[in-house]
Amino acid sequence: MDIHEYQAKQILHTEGINIPKGKIAYTPTEARNVASAISNAPWIIKAQVHSGARSKGHFLDSKSGKRSGIRQVATLKDVYKNASQMLGSTLVTPQSPNGNYVSRIYVEEYIPVEKNFYLSMGIDRTKSSIILLAANTDIDDISKLAAKKSEKIFRLPIDDQGPNKEQAAQIAQFLNLETKLQPDFYKFIKGMHKTFIDNDALMLEINPAGIANKKIIALDAKIILDEKGLYRHQDNLRLKDDDNLTPSVIKAARYGFSYQEYDGNLGCIVNGEGLSWAMKDLIDSPNVSLGSVLNVKGGVDRDKIAAGIKIIASNPKVDGIVINILGGFLRCDLIADGIIDAAAEVGLNVPLVARFEGTNRAKAINILTNSGLPIIMADSTQNAIEKIIKAVEENG
Amino acid sequence: MTFLVDKDTKILIQGITGTQASFHARRSLEYGSNIVCGVTPGKGGSEHLGVPVFNTVKEAMQKTHPEASVLFVPGSAVKSAVEESVEAGIKLLICVSANVPVNDMLTINKILAANNAKMIGPNTPGLIVPNQTRLGIFPENIHQQGHIGVVSRSSTLTYEAVLEVNRSGLGQSAVVGLGDDLVIGMNFVEALQLFHQDKNTSAIVMIGEMGGSFEEEGAEWYKNYAAKKPIICYIAGDDTTFSKTMGYANDIITKGHISFKQKKEKLKKSGIIVVDKINQIHQELSRL
């Protein structure tokens, strides 16, 4: 689960990490008020979206002007003006080409820093370990280093105890920090580690950190939380922001399913995302391409399945539906029951091909063939794709 | 012994009295799996599906000596369930449970390594040796005995791969699902090693996914291994899969952003046969 910069900074601050003074604002008036309350001019106003590279982004709306999602402003009048330009607009960045709606902005005091560096912690999947990454970003920014000069990034696997003083000193040297800053740097990365562990984070990134008044300060912060660990952190549940999710995605999530929309016209109901990717590779037609995918993995209740199927069946972009279930955990007959319930409620206006394999397959086929619904049965993924292409093409 | 287990392997089911566990344990028993007991705290002393239920793995170990454990406990309870069974001396765990926090998995992998134990999963369909034993939730009716090892990160595509093997007129020596969680127990390197050690396996079907570099690690091992068995691989996903990443850390950890094309190239260079569509697997198998 992605959280916003201001939320990440608040969490880091409770672990002793130094951050600029700042406040969140939902309206231009609020932005102006919080600006005058936190500091003198100038200020930085920052769009709060779940994406990095905001300073390299642009807004889709013409009212927003040409400037990016992070702006330095010198007067309260300009705080108001830029806040009105950013709020309610869509910010596109190199990390989020589809753009994100901006519902809130963070207003911060401007802090000049002596030095810029990158610090992060993430999961090294193949080594099954937390890893700390550090780089000097005075000359090249981190996107450039990550793409072209990865040898300039320090990598340190972190054990349960977190980084120790020697390791901190080693990294501080790599970053060319003054020796007298080492205790503060140690405290800083310990705070990062504690934040990471105590919140079940998957990624914590400070890009950049800097030095102001002889102290290390986090000028930006990103945290991704592990949804599987959220049950341990009820406080973090309130950080969830669905602003940029479509109603269908939110609805599907309510039933424990995942839903994704692509540009095409084929609706797919599968159990497991891998299956939809395999289907995509098998489609070979100018008239059919992958549209919306509902993944019912783990769904084991007839009503939930029906509700999920309705999400796809009621999508006007869908010209045909393939239900492709390879049941292990999931029982095929439950899916068949769900199809019947969904068809009774929303009707079946487009061709539907169903393919079942695995647990309770025969029962499922029996339910559907005796349902009186115009369902085309298929006996393999390839066969299902061939049949739906034919049906969609015939349907015009 | 075939791939880690055979028909005699004594199996424990952790969380046996739950609905899903009961459903699948019954099917495994019907398949011939040697399930010797179950553990559900608070239900010790009873009998379920004809096998004794114990409160603790320690007790189960003293009375029935299980060699492998299949976990059906909630994700939040997996860490303590693993600790308990490893402490009792179990060396092979199959974690069907999903929703295991990543941080717990980091600890679990340390516990496993320290105790020389293996875990398949979490979020795995399990391990099946056709006509011998089934540990997990595989739809057993699609499997047939043979000499092709199947290993997959995607659960549902495991079944698709099995059907492709059948389609070529061959069967499976063993089928193992690694699960597609962020951090997993057994990875491709280990699975490929085991299939290479297994006398019953003559070739391997591998299903990879975008996200992470488990496939590349497997390919790296394979490249340097002398007595290669043929591997046919399909990678699910494309460059839009996992494209939304906040921040740069993940790309740095994998030493650069891994594109779909790069992943496939890396595998091909190691000698793995990479197919573009999943239904090409049976054709490649027929050619071996």
XYZ file of C-alpha atoms in Angstrom:
684
model
C 0.000 0.000 0.000
C 1.442 3.329 -1.076
C 1.150 6.194 1.368
C 1.673 9.911 0.802
C 4.817 11.911 1.454
C 3.303 13.844 4.350
C 2.105 10.628 5.982
C 5.516 9.015 5.524
C 7.221 12.079 6.998
C 4.956 12.079 10.029
C 5.823 8.442 10.731
C 9.558 9.102 10.259
C 9.383 12.127 12.516
C 8.023 10.030 15.383
C 11.195 7.909 15.025
C 13.379 10.972 15.525
C 14.025 11.833 11.891
C 14.369 15.525 11.194
C 11.862 16.884 8.623
C 10.945 20.399 7.432
C 7.914 22.005 9.049
C 4.859 21.396 6.931
C 1.106 20.970 6.821
C -1.403 19.357 4.522
C -4.015 21.432 2.665
C -7.114 20.444 0.709
C -8.081 23.925 -0.542
C -6.152 27.013 -1.758
C -7.336 29.017 1.259
C -6.154 26.314 3.596
C -2.815 26.266 1.759
C -2.375 30.000 2.273
C -3.319 29.752 5.945
C -0.992 26.873 6.740
C 1.861 28.568 4.864
C 1.658 31.671 7.007
C 1.365 29.516 10.123
C 4.441 27.344 9.524
C 7.141 29.785 8.417
C 8.184 32.853 6.548
C 8.573 32.805 2.763
C 9.568 30.988 0.651
C 7.644 27.724 0.744
C 7.578 24.501 -1.217
C 4.212 23.192 -2.235
C 4.056 19.541 -3.179
C 1.304 17.542 -4.861
C 0.466 14.477 -2.773
C 0.143 11.543 -5.153
C 1.301 7.934 -5.020
C 4.138 8.433 -7.461
C 7.750 9.457 -7.537
C 9.439 11.930 -9.912
C 6.837 14.611 -9.191
C 9.337 17.374 -9.893
C 9.731 15.959 -13.405
C 5.984 15.754 -13.917
C 3.420 17.971 -15.602
C -0.287 18.543 -15.175
C -2.807 17.422 -17.779
C -5.108 20.373 -17.141
C -4.408 23.690 -18.847
C -5.378 25.696 -15.741
C -2.419 24.137 -13.913
C 0.261 25.974 -15.845
C 3.543 24.524 -17.048
C 5.246 23.948 -13.705
C 5.676 20.528 -12.098
C 4.128 18.859 -9.062
C 6.686 20.422 -6.709
C 6.893 24.210 -6.713
C 8.816 26.801 -4.799
C 6.755 29.933 -4.146
C 7.744 33.253 -2.614
C 4.508 34.965 -1.610
C 1.282 33.942 0.087
C -0.566 35.109 -3.009
C 1.473 32.646 -5.066
C 0.815 29.871 -2.553
C -2.901 30.426 -3.163
C -2.490 30.667 -6.928
C -0.339 27.549 -7.312
C -2.494 25.593 -4.876
C -5.564 26.376 -7.014
C -3.659 25.262 -10.105
C -2.608 21.953 -8.603
C -5.628 20.902 -6.566
C -8.225 18.985 -8.550
C -5.842 18.427 -11.466
C -4.097 15.350 -12.793
C -0.331 15.040 -12.431
C 1.591 12.864 -14.876
C 5.132 11.815 -13.978
C 7.742 9.482 -15.513
C 6.728 6.946 -12.818
C 2.978 7.327 -13.418
C 2.230 7.847 -17.126
C -1.530 7.571 -16.569
C -1.472 10.389 -14.085
C -2.802 10.821 -10.577
C -5.566 13.094 -9.355
C -4.333 15.636 -6.815
C -6.740 15.981 -3.908
C -4.311 17.485 -1.392
C -1.032 19.345 -1.314
C 1.680 19.554 1.278
C 2.959 23.014 2.171
C 6.462 23.077 3.628
C 8.994 25.649 4.749
C 11.824 25.970 2.241
C 15.072 24.581 3.679
C 18.296 25.291 1.798
C 20.673 22.319 2.144
C 24.410 21.911 1.670
C 24.375 18.491 0.163
C 21.989 16.017 -1.466
C 21.970 12.290 -0.974
C 19.698 9.315 -1.511
C 18.849 6.777 1.199
C 16.429 3.883 1.009
C 15.565 0.506 2.419
C 13.839 -2.203 0.447
C 13.408 -5.947 0.156
C 16.041 -7.902 -1.723
C 13.753 -10.686 -2.887
C 16.396 -13.132 -4.050
C 18.545 -12.723 -0.929
C 15.495 -12.639 1.361
C 16.833 -9.654 3.213
C 16.309 -5.980 3.881
C 18.851 -3.902 2.023
C 19.965 -0.331 2.608
C 20.869 1.752 -0.434
C 22.777 5.026 -0.369
C 24.111 7.354 -3.033
C 25.458 10.813 -3.468
C 23.061 12.808 -5.620
C 24.833 16.161 -5.798
C 25.835 15.617 -9.429
C 23.586 12.911 -10.896
C 20.094 12.331 -9.577
C 19.087 8.854 -8.465
C 17.139 7.998 -11.638
C 20.344 8.471 -13.639
C 22.451 6.487 -11.166
C 19.897 3.677 -11.009
C 19.791 3.369 -14.789
C 23.439 3.924 -15.737
C 25.828 4.021 -12.791
C 24.653 1.446 -10.288
C 28.243 1.040 -9.051
C 27.850 4.478 -7.478
C 25.125 3.169 -5.207
C 26.156 1.676 -1.870
C 24.331 -1.552 -0.974
C 24.232 -2.958 2.525
C 22.194 -5.988 3.616
C 20.598 -5.265 6.988
C 20.032 -7.900 9.669
C 17.444 -7.947 12.463
C 19.473 -5.641 14.702
C 19.522 -2.946 12.053
C 22.601 -1.057 10.899
C 25.393 -0.736 13.483
C 27.750 2.182 14.118
C 30.591 0.853 11.964
C 28.244 0.326 9.044
C 26.809 3.799 9.512
C 30.337 5.238 9.502
C 31.154 3.286 6.360
C 28.112 4.653 4.516
C 28.713 8.176 5.840
C 32.222 8.012 4.381
C 30.902 6.730 1.078
C 28.593 9.748 1.019
C 31.495 12.094 1.928
C 29.754 13.323 5.053
C 31.868 15.149 7.615
C 33.045 12.902 10.465
C 31.229 14.956 13.063
C 27.930 14.193 11.284
C 28.366 10.445 11.817
C 26.421 10.199 15.105
C 23.499 12.044 13.541
C 23.717 9.866 10.437
C 23.690 6.724 12.584
C 20.593 7.984 14.399
C 18.999 8.793 11.057
C 19.411 5.344 9.505
C 18.433 3.660 12.783
C 15.226 5.703 12.628
C 14.675 4.560 9.058
C 15.165 0.930 10.069
C 12.820 1.200 13.032
C 10.183 2.820 10.825
C 10.632 0.055 8.252
C 10.264 -2.801 10.756
C 7.642 -1.296 13.039
C 5.283 -0.542 10.150
C 5.852 -3.661 8.026
C 7.195 -1.523 5.197
C 8.274 -2.933 1.853
C 10.095 0.197 0.776
C 11.212 3.389 2.449
C 12.905 6.013 0.340
C 14.346 9.383 1.263
C 15.211 11.210 -1.912
C 16.828 13.459 -1.133
C 18.172 13.840 2.336
C 20.306 16.911 2.949
C 22.258 18.795 5.574
C 20.827 21.938 7.092
C 22.106 23.628 10.263
C 24.582 20.767 10.727
C 21.794 18.204 10.911
C 20.559 15.622 8.470
C 17.075 16.295 7.220
C 14.630 14.290 5.075
C 13.399 16.583 2.325
C 11.206 13.930 0.743
C 9.917 10.534 1.844
C 8.102 7.606 0.292
C 6.893 4.518 2.071
C 5.185 1.431 0.694
C 3.490 -0.676 3.369
C 2.908 -4.418 3.214
C -0.860 -4.954 3.065
C -0.351 -8.434 4.484
C 1.106 -6.901 7.623
C -1.515 -4.162 8.003
C -3.507 -6.175 10.525
C -0.715 -5.456 12.996
C -0.968 -1.695 12.467
C -4.544 -0.554 12.791
C -3.283 3.063 12.860
C -1.928 2.734 9.349
C -5.277 1.627 7.919
C -6.409 5.252 7.906
C -3.561 6.099 5.509
C -5.298 4.255 2.688
C -6.222 6.633 -0.123
C -8.503 5.379 -2.901
C -8.540 8.692 -4.809
C -6.933 7.159 -7.852
C -8.761 3.865 -7.947
C -11.748 3.388 -10.246
C -15.092 2.425 -8.673
C -14.758 -1.047 -10.229
C -11.380 -1.632 -8.592
C -12.713 -0.518 -5.217
C -15.788 -2.689 -5.617
C -13.735 -5.745 -6.585
C -11.413 -5.190 -3.630
C -14.414 -5.223 -1.313
C -14.984 -8.852 -2.316
C -11.315 -9.697 -1.989
C -10.718 -9.701 -5.761
C -8.357 -7.682 -7.875
C -9.527 -5.910 -10.993
C -7.530 -4.330 -13.776
C -8.621 -2.423 -16.823
C -6.716 -2.323 -20.097
C -7.683 -0.728 -23.418
C -9.294 -3.751 -25.051
C -12.763 -5.287 -25.280
C -12.344 -8.754 -23.781
C -13.488 -9.289 -20.224
C -11.637 -12.053 -18.422
C -12.509 -13.733 -15.192
C -9.644 -15.847 -13.996
C -8.235 -17.234 -10.800
C -4.688 -16.009 -10.800
C -3.180 -13.150 -12.759
C -0.728 -15.432 -14.533
C -3.625 -16.988 -16.382
C -4.778 -13.640 -17.794
C -1.247 -12.901 -19.002
C -1.066 -16.288 -20.703
C -4.429 -15.536 -22.355
C -3.223 -12.157 -23.548
C -0.299 -13.844 -25.307
C -2.706 -16.213 -27.053
C -5.038 -13.566 -28.500
C -4.283 -13.157 -32.178
C -7.075 -11.057 -33.681
C -7.480 -7.441 -34.811
C -10.949 -7.392 -33.242
C -10.223 -8.684 -29.778
C -7.753 -7.562 -27.139
C -7.491 -7.769 -23.390
C -9.912 -5.386 -21.658
C -10.808 -5.916 -18.066
C -9.483 -8.682 -15.880
C -11.096 -9.830 -12.681
C -8.969 -12.102 -10.571
C -11.157 -14.133 -8.224
C -8.272 -15.935 -6.609
C -9.263 -16.967 -3.138
C -12.953 -16.120 -3.576
C -14.877 -19.017 -2.155
C -18.408 -17.817 -1.759
C -21.185 -17.846 -4.335
C -22.436 -14.304 -3.638
C -18.953 -12.815 -3.869
C -18.329 -14.572 -7.166
C -21.646 -13.268 -8.564
C -20.820 -9.729 -7.453
C -17.416 -9.981 -9.098
C -18.810 -11.275 -12.363
C -21.325 -8.415 -12.431
C -18.454 -5.901 -12.415
C -17.237 -7.270 -15.750
C -20.662 -8.017 -17.241
C -21.803 -4.441 -16.634
C -18.709 -2.827 -18.189
C -19.928 -1.267 -21.488
C -16.508 -1.649 -23.126
C -16.681 -5.424 -22.895
C -17.695 -7.231 -26.134
C -17.130 -10.733 -24.854
C -16.295 -12.548 -21.646
C -14.057 -15.517 -20.997
C -14.277 -17.265 -17.681
C -11.188 -19.375 -17.293
C -10.820 -21.224 -14.024
C -8.211 -23.774 -13.087
C -9.453 -24.698 -9.690
C -7.201 -25.967 -6.978
C -8.214 -24.070 -3.913
C -11.150 -22.554 -5.775
C -14.042 -24.847 -6.609
C -15.319 -24.579 -10.183
C -18.946 -25.272 -9.189
C -19.000 -22.118 -7.036
C -17.977 -20.079 -10.057
C -20.711 -21.717 -12.144
C -23.319 -20.855 -9.494
C -21.998 -17.305 -9.402
C -22.312 -16.970 -13.187
C -25.972 -18.001 -13.020
C -26.731 -15.538 -10.236
C -24.947 -12.716 -12.043
C -26.673 -13.491 -15.363
C -30.066 -13.455 -13.626
C -29.376 -9.993 -12.250
C -27.628 -8.117 -15.044
C -28.386 -10.303 -18.067
C -25.866 -11.630 -20.552
C -25.663 -9.262 -23.488
C -22.319 -10.399 -24.837
C -20.971 -13.853 -25.720
C -19.569 -15.782 -22.787
C -17.098 -18.634 -23.037
C -16.400 -20.728 -19.963
C -13.576 -23.134 -19.359
C -13.138 -25.123 -16.188
C -10.368 -27.399 -15.098
C -9.605 -28.907 -11.752
C -11.615 -29.079 -8.559
C -15.307 -29.948 -9.191
C -15.004 -29.361 -12.926
C -17.699 -31.845 -13.990
C -20.162 -30.375 -11.526
C -19.527 -26.875 -12.892
C -19.976 -27.923 -16.511
C -23.179 -29.691 -15.564
C -24.560 -26.591 -13.818
C -23.881 -24.359 -16.815
C -25.036 -26.712 -19.579
C -28.345 -27.195 -17.736
C -28.781 -23.491 -16.995
C -30.415 -22.583 -20.293
C -27.965 -19.687 -20.644
C -26.181 -19.208 -24.000
C -22.800 -20.151 -22.586
C -20.143 -21.580 -24.875
C -18.021 -24.232 -23.196
C -14.317 -24.592 -23.978
C -11.858 -27.282 -22.982
C -8.569 -25.411 -22.875
C -7.258 -21.869 -22.586
C -6.344 -21.853 -26.277
C -9.775 -23.228 -27.196
C -11.491 -20.600 -25.026
C -9.590 -17.790 -26.758
C -10.407 -19.191 -30.217
C -14.090 -19.517 -29.347
C -14.466 -16.037 -27.868
C -12.709 -14.428 -30.842
C -15.095 -16.231 -33.191
C -18.134 -15.286 -31.111
C -17.136 -11.621 -30.794
C -16.437 -11.376 -34.519
C -19.793 -12.984 -35.400
C -21.584 -10.717 -32.968
C -20.108 -7.755 -34.874
C 12.763 -41.071 -3.112
C 11.587 -38.932 -5.963
C 11.421 -35.124 -5.729
C 11.652 -34.631 -1.917
C 8.677 -36.911 -1.190
C 7.094 -40.193 -2.204
C 4.077 -42.296 -1.254
C 5.602 -43.257 2.089
C 6.405 -39.720 3.252
C 4.562 -39.163 6.516
C 2.542 -35.976 6.369
C 1.215 -33.640 9.044
C -1.484 -31.063 8.272
C -1.240 -27.897 10.392
C -4.702 -26.400 10.796
C -6.366 -29.661 9.681
C -9.815 -28.908 11.110
C -10.407 -25.792 8.954
C -12.818 -25.982 6.001
C -10.261 -25.730 3.198
C -7.760 -27.932 5.026
C -10.407 -30.614 5.560
C -11.519 -30.475 1.939
C -8.000 -30.866 0.594
C -6.699 -33.270 3.237
C -9.568 -35.616 2.428
C -8.689 -35.474 -1.249
C -5.034 -36.107 -0.509
C -5.977 -39.125 1.597
C -8.080 -40.441 -1.281
C -5.115 -39.863 -3.587
C -3.000 -42.087 -1.359
C -1.013 -39.502 0.586
C 0.303 -40.855 3.861
C -1.239 -38.237 6.152
C -0.464 -39.430 9.657
C -1.898 -36.632 11.768
C -3.102 -33.073 12.074
C -2.478 -30.231 14.477
C -5.063 -27.712 15.630
C -4.445 -26.042 18.996
C -7.361 -26.762 21.312
C -8.610 -29.770 19.343
C -5.962 -32.216 20.516
C -7.152 -35.682 21.416
C -9.837 -35.780 18.765
C -9.814 -37.520 15.418
C -10.470 -35.841 12.079
C -10.733 -37.561 8.667
C -9.572 -40.731 10.387
C -6.280 -39.300 11.628
C -5.388 -38.140 15.149
C -5.371 -34.413 15.922
C -2.818 -32.965 18.346
C -2.511 -29.620 20.105
C 1.150 -29.204 19.242
C 3.588 -30.365 16.591
C 5.879 -31.626 19.346
C 3.187 -34.022 20.524
C 2.407 -35.026 16.945
C 6.094 -35.755 16.400
C 6.343 -37.954 19.484
C 3.292 -40.022 18.524
C 3.327 -40.193 14.711
C 6.777 -38.994 13.449
C 5.685 -36.857 10.475
C 8.404 -35.905 7.959
C 6.611 -33.129 6.110
C 4.030 -30.573 7.128
C 1.384 -28.848 5.020
C 0.301 -25.496 6.454
C -3.299 -24.328 6.152
C -3.153 -21.889 9.084
C -4.019 -18.164 8.667
C -1.218 -16.023 7.204
C -0.751 -14.231 10.496
C -0.063 -17.551 12.239
C 2.394 -18.948 9.690
C 5.552 -17.686 11.370
C 4.769 -19.348 14.688
C 3.535 -22.504 12.930
C 6.833 -22.741 11.027
C 8.852 -22.134 14.190
C 6.902 -24.845 15.960
C 7.290 -27.506 13.310
C 10.952 -26.767 12.584
C 11.673 -26.945 16.308
C 9.951 -30.317 16.435
C 12.295 -31.550 13.721
C 10.290 -31.250 10.495
C 12.537 -30.591 7.508
C 9.988 -30.024 4.751
C 7.104 -27.566 4.895
C 4.496 -26.798 2.261
C 2.862 -23.454 3.003
C -0.514 -23.263 1.274
C -1.472 -20.307 3.477
C -1.530 -16.917 1.775
C -1.227 -13.424 3.290
C 2.035 -14.048 5.103
C 3.616 -10.668 5.919
C 6.881 -10.179 4.019
C 8.722 -9.313 7.216
C 7.633 -12.675 8.663
C 8.977 -14.405 5.553
C 12.403 -12.842 6.098
C 12.438 -14.353 9.593
C 11.050 -17.676 8.373
C 13.805 -18.021 5.764
C 16.407 -17.468 8.491
C 14.795 -20.112 10.708
C 14.695 -22.563 7.807
C 18.340 -21.959 6.880
C 19.492 -22.319 10.496
C 17.680 -25.646 10.811
C 18.474 -27.048 7.389
C 14.766 -27.155 6.560
C 12.940 -26.259 3.341
C 9.659 -24.530 2.767
C 7.679 -24.397 -0.456
C 5.483 -21.285 -0.617
C 3.766 -19.384 0.923
C 0.689 -19.110 -1.245
C 1.635 -22.283 -3.093
C -0.591 -24.954 -4.624
C 1.990 -27.325 -3.139
C 3.881 -30.359 -4.343
C 2.512 -33.410 -6.109
C 4.213 -36.578 -7.264
C 1.632 -38.156 -9.577
C 0.215 -41.489 -8.415
C 2.225 -41.246 -5.208
C 1.451 -38.303 -3.013
C -0.203 -34.889 -2.977
C 0.811 -32.177 -0.500
C -1.346 -29.135 -1.088
C -4.316 -28.185 -3.192
C -3.504 -29.390 -6.720
C -6.444 -30.571 -8.792
C -5.122 -34.138 -8.751
C -7.230 -35.417 -11.663
C -5.174 -33.569 -14.278
C -1.839 -35.078 -13.348
C -0.290 -38.159 -14.933
C 2.865 -40.001 -14.022
C 5.917 -39.403 -16.179
C 9.343 -37.810 -16.379
C 8.809 -34.087 -16.781
C 9.405 -31.882 -13.765
C 7.160 -28.823 -13.549
C 8.033 -25.754 -11.487
C 6.032 -22.544 -11.529
C 5.777 -19.216 -9.767
C 2.178 -18.707 -10.942
C -0.275 -21.085 -9.261
C -2.879 -21.343 -12.000
C -0.288 -21.591 -14.741
C 1.143 -24.603 -12.935
C -2.008 -26.457 -13.927
C -1.801 -25.069 -17.456
C 1.791 -26.325 -17.685
C 0.728 -29.768 -16.454
C -1.945 -29.901 -19.171
C 0.676 -28.962 -21.757
C 2.840 -31.870 -20.586
C -0.160 -34.201 -20.915
C -0.868 -32.815 -24.367
C 2.576 -33.850 -25.559
C 1.779 -37.390 -24.446
C 4.134 -37.206 -21.475
C 3.598 -37.063 -17.740
C 5.087 -35.414 -14.664
C 7.790 -36.667 -12.303
C 6.784 -33.981 -9.784
C 5.030 -30.644 -9.888
C 5.955 -27.842 -7.544
C 4.422 -24.387 -7.161
C 6.749 -21.776 -5.701
C 4.042 -19.172 -5.074
C 4.283 -15.625 -6.365
C 4.758 -13.768 -3.105
C 7.434 -11.093 -2.817
C 9.635 -13.341 -0.696
C 9.340 -17.100 -1.035
C 10.924 -20.135 0.521
C 12.081 -22.486 -2.235
C 13.171 -20.595 -5.343
C 13.978 -21.610 -8.919
C 17.639 -22.357 -8.182
C 16.723 -24.909 -5.537
C 13.865 -26.436 -7.543
C 16.024 -26.790 -10.665
C 18.812 -28.379 -8.600
C 16.376 -30.903 -7.131
C 14.992 -31.794 -10.550
C 18.526 -32.277 -11.826
C 19.273 -34.636 -8.920
C 16.046 -36.567 -9.433
C 16.544 -39.718 -11.539
C 12.871 -39.730 -12.543
C 13.103 -36.335 -14.195
C 14.389 -36.067 -17.749
C 13.298 -32.517 -18.633
C 11.790 -29.509 -16.875
C 8.980 -27.089 -17.614
C 9.454 -23.769 -15.851
C 6.845 -21.007 -15.564
C 8.193 -17.638 -14.568
C 6.652 -14.249 -14.037
C 7.596 -10.621 -14.325
C 8.641 -8.965 -11.067
C 11.880 -9.740 -9.288
C 14.738 -11.784 -10.671
C 14.114 -15.325 -9.412
C 14.128 -16.623 -13.006
C 17.461 -14.983 -13.787
C 18.992 -16.521 -10.661
C 17.761 -19.933 -11.803
C 19.197 -19.332 -15.266
C 22.544 -18.307 -13.782
C 22.750 -21.583 -11.879
C 21.726 -23.571 -14.956
C 24.276 -21.841 -17.178
C 27.107 -23.041 -14.973
C 25.787 -26.552 -14.447
C 27.377 -29.224 -16.612
C 24.882 -32.106 -16.837
C 21.963 -30.043 -18.088
C 18.488 -31.471 -18.477
C 16.445 -29.531 -21.053
C 14.342 -26.694 -19.620
C 11.377 -25.168 -21.429
C 10.226 -21.878 -19.972
C 7.288 -19.536 -20.372
C 7.315 -16.102 -18.715
C 3.916 -14.621 -17.889
C 3.417 -10.888 -18.020
C 4.922 -8.037 -19.994
C 6.352 -4.592 -19.400
C 3.034 -3.272 -18.117
C 3.056 -5.878 -15.347
C 4.417 -4.331 -12.167
C 5.161 -1.152 -14.121
C 3.770 1.007 -11.372
C 6.543 1.384 -8.867
C 6.857 4.231 -6.462
C 10.470 5.246 -6.050
C 13.718 3.789 -7.374
C 14.713 1.265 -4.715
C 13.304 -1.787 -6.493
C 15.122 -1.076 -9.738
C 18.343 -0.490 -7.838
C 18.014 -3.749 -5.922
C 17.663 -5.707 -9.188
C 20.594 -3.666 -10.602
C 18.531 -1.930 -13.228
C 14.978 -2.090 -14.450
C 14.290 -5.572 -15.819
C 12.294 -5.493 -19.021
C 10.321 -8.446 -20.347
C 12.718 -8.749 -23.265
C 15.802 -8.673 -21.029
C 14.426 -11.385 -18.791
C 13.760 -13.675 -21.746
C 17.185 -12.969 -23.263
C 18.943 -13.799 -20.017
C 17.150 -17.141 -19.833
C 17.854 -17.973 -23.466
C 21.544 -17.240 -22.999
C 21.756 -19.826 -20.239
C 20.482 -22.508 -22.602
C 16.842 -22.500 -21.528
C 14.268 -22.882 -24.317
C 11.952 -19.877 -23.932
C 8.514 -19.979 -25.574
C 6.346 -16.915 -26.269
C 2.988 -18.580 -25.730
C 2.054 -21.132 -23.138
C 0.562 -23.508 -25.730
C 3.985 -23.850 -27.370
C 5.248 -25.872 -24.421
C 3.818 -29.155 -25.686
C 5.365 -28.624 -29.119
C 8.787 -28.046 -27.596
C 8.355 -31.112 -25.375
C 7.516 -33.243 -28.412
C 10.746 -32.078 -30.037
C 12.994 -33.231 -27.176
